[in-house]
Amino acid sequence: GEITQYDLIYDIVSSPYFEKYVGNIFTEVGAVDQRKNIQNFINSKFKNQKEKTEKQLDIYRNISFELWEKTNFYDFIGKLNSLNSTLSKNKKINLFVSDKRNPNKIETQSLDEFKKYFKSNRDEIMAQNIIKTFDSIQKKSKRKKALVIMNYRHAFSKSFYNDERNTGAILKEKYGRNFANILINNACPTNQVKDDEKDKPKVFQNMTEVLIQDGKWDASFKIAKIENVGFDFQGSPFGKDYFDFFSYTNHKENYQDIFTGFIFYLPIEKLWESYGIKDIVNGHEDEMCKKDSLLMKSLGKEPSPKSEIMGNNKIEIEKYDDLDKLILMRDQWLKN
């Protein structure tokens, strides 16, 4: 749900350099079968805001196998549409969503389809969706670079599970020195499930969070009065720190072993999360409830209450959970 990082990402993709030399974005968010619809949307010119919003909502209702209630990507595709309307044909931004295909259309979705969905290797599929398209871009386009946006471990250049390779690891193996991955600062998940998430299916549970390196990184930027900086991990003391961003297996990796570089973009108290999209469920209650019911049953859980599903019509903007504790974790290093 983090939205601040998308402000940064939009600043990057709307820059003259990106428009001229890169022009291509791949994302984890969004099923690959929705690529054409999303690309058409960001390249369309609408008569008015009402027409644009109706189409944007329709796109978002079908963007994932679940009701995707994160505000960040909804706003992002809206901004890309506005940006592309100002750009010449050879500078328009391409957006290639790359997640696994959705189960069939809502009218024909079944419990078996949802169960099958979770059995296939998601990271392998995302990587292959990206590779196939990017290789084609390399042959046909003058802009031969791409920005790939992945959440959490999907961006790691090494894998910690033998049976499940990360998308980032597959892309690095494929493209070698032409591959780089950058970590944007945020809180660091632990092994402990949040108290209000314990009844959710395991695949959707969020963990309690701490700061990277117990807050020492954040403290160093506060001392230096820096709120916006990026650098390579190689040659930096940050790169030699133990990779505590993944605490689910024993390992000996440092940050420079997993990421090429790091961006610190705003201190923790200036980061925001946002959930919900205005009117995303309105008029589509039955299909959204059916989608939720099939999804939850496929994971061995009871369907969500209708009131909870309807709550996604409301936008809720909030700070990080336990923000006071995170600030104390950072500021403990500033006392002396």
Coordinates of C-alpha atoms in Angstrom, one line a residue:
G1 CA 0.0 0.0 0.0
E2 CA 3.0 2.3 0.1
I3 CA 2.4 5.4 -2.0
T4 CA 5.4 7.6 -1.4
Q5 CA 7.7 5.4 -3.5
Y6 CA 5.3 5.8 -6.5
D7 CA 5.7 9.6 -6.3
L8 CA 9.5 8.9 -6.8
I9 CA 8.9 6.3 -9.5
Y10 CA 6.6 8.7 -11.4
D11 CA 9.2 11.5 -11.1
I12 CA 11.7 9.0 -12.7
V13 CA 9.4 7.8 -15.6
S14 CA 8.3 11.3 -16.5
S15 CA 11.8 12.7 -16.8
P16 CA 13.2 13.6 -20.3
Y17 CA 15.9 11.0 -19.9
F18 CA 13.4 8.2 -19.3
E19 CA 11.1 9.3 -22.1
K20 CA 14.0 9.4 -24.6
Y21 CA 16.2 6.4 -23.6
V22 CA 14.0 4.0 -21.6
G23 CA 10.3 4.3 -22.2
N24 CA 9.4 0.8 -20.9
I25 CA 8.0 -0.3 -17.6
F26 CA 7.3 -3.8 -16.4
T27 CA 5.4 -4.4 -13.2
E28 CA 4.5 -7.2 -10.8
V29 CA 1.1 -5.6 -10.3
G30 CA -1.4 -6.6 -13.0
A31 CA -2.1 -9.9 -14.8
V32 CA -0.4 -10.3 -18.2
D33 CA -3.8 -10.9 -19.9
Q34 CA -4.7 -7.3 -19.0
R35 CA -1.7 -5.8 -20.9
K36 CA -3.6 -4.8 -24.0
N37 CA -6.4 -3.1 -22.0
I38 CA -3.9 -1.2 -19.8
Q39 CA -1.7 -0.1 -22.7
N40 CA -4.8 1.1 -24.5
F41 CA -5.9 3.0 -21.4
I42 CA -2.7 4.9 -20.9
N43 CA -2.6 5.8 -24.6
S44 CA -6.3 6.9 -24.8
K45 CA -7.6 10.5 -24.9
F46 CA -10.8 10.9 -23.0
K47 CA -13.5 13.5 -23.5
N48 CA -13.6 14.3 -19.8
Q49 CA -12.5 13.1 -16.4
K50 CA -15.7 11.1 -15.9
E51 CA -15.1 9.0 -19.0
K52 CA -11.5 8.4 -17.9
T53 CA -12.4 7.5 -14.3
E54 CA -15.0 5.0 -15.6
K55 CA -12.5 3.3 -17.8
Q56 CA -9.8 3.4 -15.1
L57 CA -12.1 1.7 -12.6
D58 CA -13.1 -1.0 -15.1
I59 CA -9.3 -1.7 -15.7
Y60 CA -8.7 -1.9 -12.0
R61 CA -11.6 -4.3 -11.3
N62 CA -9.9 -6.8 -13.6
I63 CA -6.2 -6.1 -13.0
S64 CA -5.7 -9.1 -10.7
F65 CA -7.2 -12.4 -9.6
E66 CA -8.2 -10.6 -6.4
L67 CA -9.8 -7.3 -5.7
W68 CA -6.6 -5.1 -5.8
E69 CA -7.4 -2.3 -3.4
K70 CA -4.0 -0.6 -3.3
T71 CA -4.4 3.0 -4.3
N72 CA -0.8 3.5 -5.5
F73 CA -1.0 1.6 -8.8
Y74 CA -4.5 3.0 -9.6
D75 CA -3.1 6.5 -9.3
F76 CA 0.0 5.6 -11.2
I77 CA -1.8 4.4 -14.4
G78 CA -4.0 7.5 -14.2
K79 CA -0.8 9.7 -14.2
L80 CA 0.7 7.7 -17.1
N81 CA -2.4 8.4 -19.1
S82 CA -2.1 12.1 -18.4
L83 CA 1.6 12.0 -19.2
N84 CA 1.3 10.1 -22.5
S85 CA -1.4 12.6 -23.7
T86 CA 1.4 15.2 -23.7
L87 CA 4.1 13.1 -25.4
S88 CA 4.9 12.5 -29.1
K89 CA 4.4 8.9 -30.4
N90 CA 8.1 8.0 -30.1
K91 CA 8.3 9.2 -26.5
K92 CA 5.1 7.7 -25.0
I93 CA 5.6 5.4 -22.0
N94 CA 4.8 1.6 -22.4
L95 CA 3.5 -0.3 -19.4
F96 CA 3.7 -4.1 -19.4
V97 CA 2.0 -5.7 -16.5
S98 CA 3.6 -9.1 -16.0
D99 CA 1.9 -11.2 -13.3
K100 CA 0.3 -14.6 -13.9
R101 CA -2.8 -14.8 -16.0
N102 CA -6.1 -14.3 -14.2
P103 CA -8.5 -17.2 -13.8
N104 CA -11.3 -17.1 -16.5
K105 CA -13.8 -14.2 -16.8
I106 CA -15.8 -13.8 -13.6
E107 CA -18.8 -15.4 -15.2
T108 CA -17.0 -18.7 -15.6
Q109 CA -14.5 -18.7 -12.7
S110 CA -14.5 -21.8 -10.6
L111 CA -12.9 -23.0 -7.3
D112 CA -10.6 -25.4 -9.2
E113 CA -9.3 -22.5 -11.3
F114 CA -8.3 -20.6 -8.2
K115 CA -6.6 -23.6 -6.6
K116 CA -4.7 -24.2 -9.8
Y117 CA -3.6 -20.5 -9.9
F118 CA -1.7 -20.9 -6.6
K119 CA 0.1 -24.1 -7.7
S120 CA 2.1 -22.5 -10.6
N121 CA 5.5 -20.8 -10.0
R122 CA 4.6 -17.1 -10.0
D123 CA 8.2 -15.7 -10.1
E124 CA 9.2 -18.0 -13.0
I125 CA 6.1 -16.9 -15.0
M126 CA 6.7 -13.2 -14.3
A127 CA 10.3 -13.5 -15.4
Q128 CA 9.4 -15.2 -18.6
N129 CA 6.7 -12.7 -19.4
I130 CA 9.2 -9.9 -19.0
I131 CA 12.0 -11.6 -20.9
K132 CA 9.8 -12.4 -23.9
T133 CA 8.6 -8.9 -24.3
F134 CA 11.9 -7.2 -23.4
D135 CA 13.9 -9.3 -26.0
S136 CA 11.4 -8.2 -28.6
I137 CA 11.9 -4.6 -27.5
Q138 CA 15.6 -5.0 -27.9
K139 CA 15.2 -6.1 -31.5
K140 CA 12.5 -3.6 -32.6
S141 CA 12.7 -0.4 -30.6
K142 CA 15.2 2.4 -30.4
R143 CA 14.7 2.6 -26.7
K144 CA 16.4 -0.6 -25.4
K145 CA 16.1 -0.2 -21.6
A146 CA 13.3 -0.9 -19.1
L147 CA 12.4 -0.3 -15.5
V148 CA 11.0 -3.3 -13.7
I149 CA 9.0 -2.7 -10.5
M150 CA 8.8 -5.6 -8.2
N151 CA 7.8 -5.9 -4.5
Y152 CA 10.0 -7.3 -1.8
R153 CA 11.7 -10.7 -2.5
H154 CA 10.6 -10.8 -6.2
A155 CA 13.3 -8.1 -6.8
F156 CA 16.1 -10.0 -5.1
S157 CA 19.0 -11.1 -7.3
K158 CA 19.5 -14.3 -5.3
S159 CA 16.9 -16.8 -4.2
F160 CA 16.6 -18.2 -0.7
Y161 CA 14.3 -21.1 -1.5
N162 CA 15.6 -24.0 -3.7
D163 CA 12.2 -24.6 -5.2
E164 CA 11.2 -21.0 -5.8
R165 CA 13.6 -18.7 -7.7
N166 CA 13.0 -14.9 -7.5
T167 CA 12.1 -13.0 -10.6
G168 CA 15.1 -10.7 -10.0
A169 CA 17.5 -13.7 -9.8
I170 CA 16.2 -15.1 -13.2
L171 CA 16.5 -11.7 -14.9
K172 CA 20.1 -11.3 -13.5
E173 CA 21.0 -14.7 -14.8
K174 CA 19.6 -13.8 -18.2
Y175 CA 21.0 -10.3 -18.7
G176 CA 24.2 -10.4 -16.6
R177 CA 26.0 -7.0 -16.4
N178 CA 23.0 -5.3 -18.1
F179 CA 20.9 -6.0 -15.0
A180 CA 20.8 -3.8 -11.9
N181 CA 18.4 -3.8 -9.0
I182 CA 17.7 -1.0 -6.6
L183 CA 16.2 -1.2 -3.1
I184 CA 14.0 1.8 -2.1
N185 CA 13.9 2.3 1.7
N186 CA 11.0 1.1 3.7
A187 CA 10.4 -0.9 6.9
C188 CA 11.8 -4.4 7.2
P189 CA 9.4 -7.3 7.7
T190 CA 10.0 -9.8 10.6
N191 CA 8.9 -13.4 11.2
Q192 CA 6.0 -12.2 13.4
V193 CA 2.5 -11.9 11.8
K194 CA 0.6 -8.7 12.7
D195 CA -2.1 -9.4 15.3
D196 CA -4.9 -8.3 13.1
E197 CA -3.7 -10.4 10.1
K198 CA -3.6 -13.8 11.8
D199 CA -7.0 -14.9 10.5
K200 CA -6.0 -14.1 6.9
P201 CA -4.8 -16.8 4.5
K202 CA -1.0 -17.2 4.9
V203 CA -0.3 -15.9 1.5
F204 CA -1.9 -12.5 2.4
Q205 CA -0.6 -12.1 5.9
N206 CA 1.5 -9.0 6.6
M207 CA 4.3 -9.2 9.1
T208 CA 5.3 -6.8 11.9
E209 CA 8.0 -4.4 10.8
V210 CA 11.3 -3.0 12.1
L211 CA 13.8 -0.6 10.5
I212 CA 16.8 -1.9 8.4
Q213 CA 19.8 -2.6 10.7
D214 CA 17.7 -1.7 13.8
G215 CA 17.4 1.9 12.6
K216 CA 21.1 2.7 12.1
W217 CA 20.7 3.4 8.4
D218 CA 17.8 5.8 9.0
A219 CA 19.7 7.5 11.8
S220 CA 22.7 8.1 9.6
F221 CA 20.6 9.9 7.0
K222 CA 18.9 12.0 9.8
I223 CA 22.4 13.0 11.2
A224 CA 23.5 13.9 7.7
K225 CA 20.2 15.8 7.0
I226 CA 19.7 13.8 3.9
E227 CA 16.2 12.9 2.7
N228 CA 16.8 12.0 -0.9
V229 CA 19.9 10.1 -2.1
G230 CA 20.9 7.1 -4.2
F231 CA 24.1 5.1 -4.4
D232 CA 25.7 1.8 -5.3
F233 CA 26.2 -0.7 -2.5
Q234 CA 29.6 -1.7 -3.8
G235 CA 32.2 0.5 -2.1
S236 CA 29.7 1.7 0.5
P237 CA 29.7 0.6 4.2
F238 CA 25.9 0.0 3.8
G239 CA 26.6 -2.7 1.2
K240 CA 28.7 -4.7 3.7
D241 CA 25.9 -4.9 6.3
Y242 CA 24.1 -8.2 6.8
F243 CA 21.0 -8.6 4.7
D244 CA 18.4 -8.4 7.4
F245 CA 15.6 -7.6 4.9
F246 CA 14.9 -11.3 4.6
S247 CA 14.6 -13.1 8.0
Y248 CA 12.8 -16.3 6.9
T249 CA 15.9 -18.5 6.3
N250 CA 19.4 -18.7 7.6
H251 CA 21.9 -17.1 5.3
K252 CA 25.2 -15.1 5.2
E253 CA 24.4 -12.6 2.5
N254 CA 25.1 -8.8 2.7
Y255 CA 23.1 -6.1 1.0
Q256 CA 25.6 -5.8 -1.8
D257 CA 25.1 -9.5 -2.5
I258 CA 21.4 -9.0 -3.2
F259 CA 21.0 -5.5 -4.6
T260 CA 23.1 -3.3 -6.8
G261 CA 22.2 -0.1 -5.1
F262 CA 19.9 1.8 -2.7
I263 CA 17.6 4.8 -2.7
F264 CA 16.8 6.6 0.5
Y265 CA 13.6 8.6 -0.3
L266 CA 12.2 10.4 2.7
P267 CA 12.4 9.5 6.4
I268 CA 9.9 7.0 7.9
E269 CA 7.6 9.6 9.3
K270 CA 7.1 11.1 5.8
L271 CA 6.1 7.8 4.2
W272 CA 2.4 7.0 3.6
E273 CA 0.2 4.1 2.7
S274 CA -3.1 4.2 1.0
Y275 CA -5.8 1.6 0.5
G276 CA -9.1 1.7 -1.4
I277 CA -10.4 3.3 -4.6
K278 CA -13.5 5.4 -4.8
D279 CA -16.4 3.5 -6.3
I280 CA -14.3 0.4 -7.1
V281 CA -17.1 -1.9 -5.9
N282 CA -20.2 0.2 -6.5
G283 CA -22.4 -1.5 -9.1
H284 CA -20.2 -4.6 -9.1
E285 CA -21.0 -6.0 -5.7
D286 CA -22.0 -9.4 -6.8
E287 CA -19.0 -10.1 -9.0
M288 CA -16.6 -8.8 -6.4
C289 CA -18.2 -10.9 -3.7
K290 CA -18.0 -14.0 -6.0
K291 CA -14.4 -13.4 -6.7
D292 CA -13.6 -13.0 -3.0
S293 CA -15.6 -16.2 -2.2
L294 CA -13.7 -18.3 -4.7
L295 CA -10.4 -16.9 -3.7
M296 CA -10.9 -17.5 0.1
K297 CA -12.4 -20.9 -0.3
S298 CA -9.5 -22.0 -2.5
L299 CA -7.2 -21.0 0.4
G300 CA -9.3 -22.8 3.0
K301 CA -10.9 -19.7 4.5
E302 CA -14.4 -18.3 4.8
P303 CA -15.4 -15.6 2.4
S304 CA -14.9 -12.0 3.6
P305 CA -18.0 -10.2 4.9
K306 CA -19.7 -8.1 2.3
S307 CA -19.2 -5.0 4.5
E308 CA -15.4 -5.5 4.3
I309 CA -15.6 -5.8 0.5
M310 CA -17.7 -2.6 0.3
G311 CA -15.2 -0.9 2.5
N312 CA -12.8 -0.8 -0.5
N313 CA -14.9 2.0 -1.9
K314 CA -13.3 4.3 0.7
I315 CA -9.8 5.6 0.5
E316 CA -7.8 5.3 3.7
I317 CA -4.4 7.1 3.9
E318 CA -2.3 6.2 6.9
K319 CA 1.2 6.3 8.3
Y320 CA 3.2 3.1 8.9
D321 CA 2.0 0.8 11.6
D322 CA 3.8 1.3 15.0
L323 CA 5.4 4.5 13.6
D324 CA 6.3 5.7 17.1
K325 CA 8.2 2.5 17.8
L326 CA 10.0 2.8 14.4
I327 CA 11.0 6.4 15.2
L328 CA 12.3 5.3 18.6
M329 CA 14.3 2.5 16.9
R330 CA 16.0 5.1 14.7
D331 CA 16.5 7.8 17.4
Q332 CA 18.1 5.5 19.9
W333 CA 21.3 5.9 17.8
L334 CA 21.1 9.7 18.1
K335 CA 21.3 10.0 21.9
N336 CA 25.1 10.3 22.2

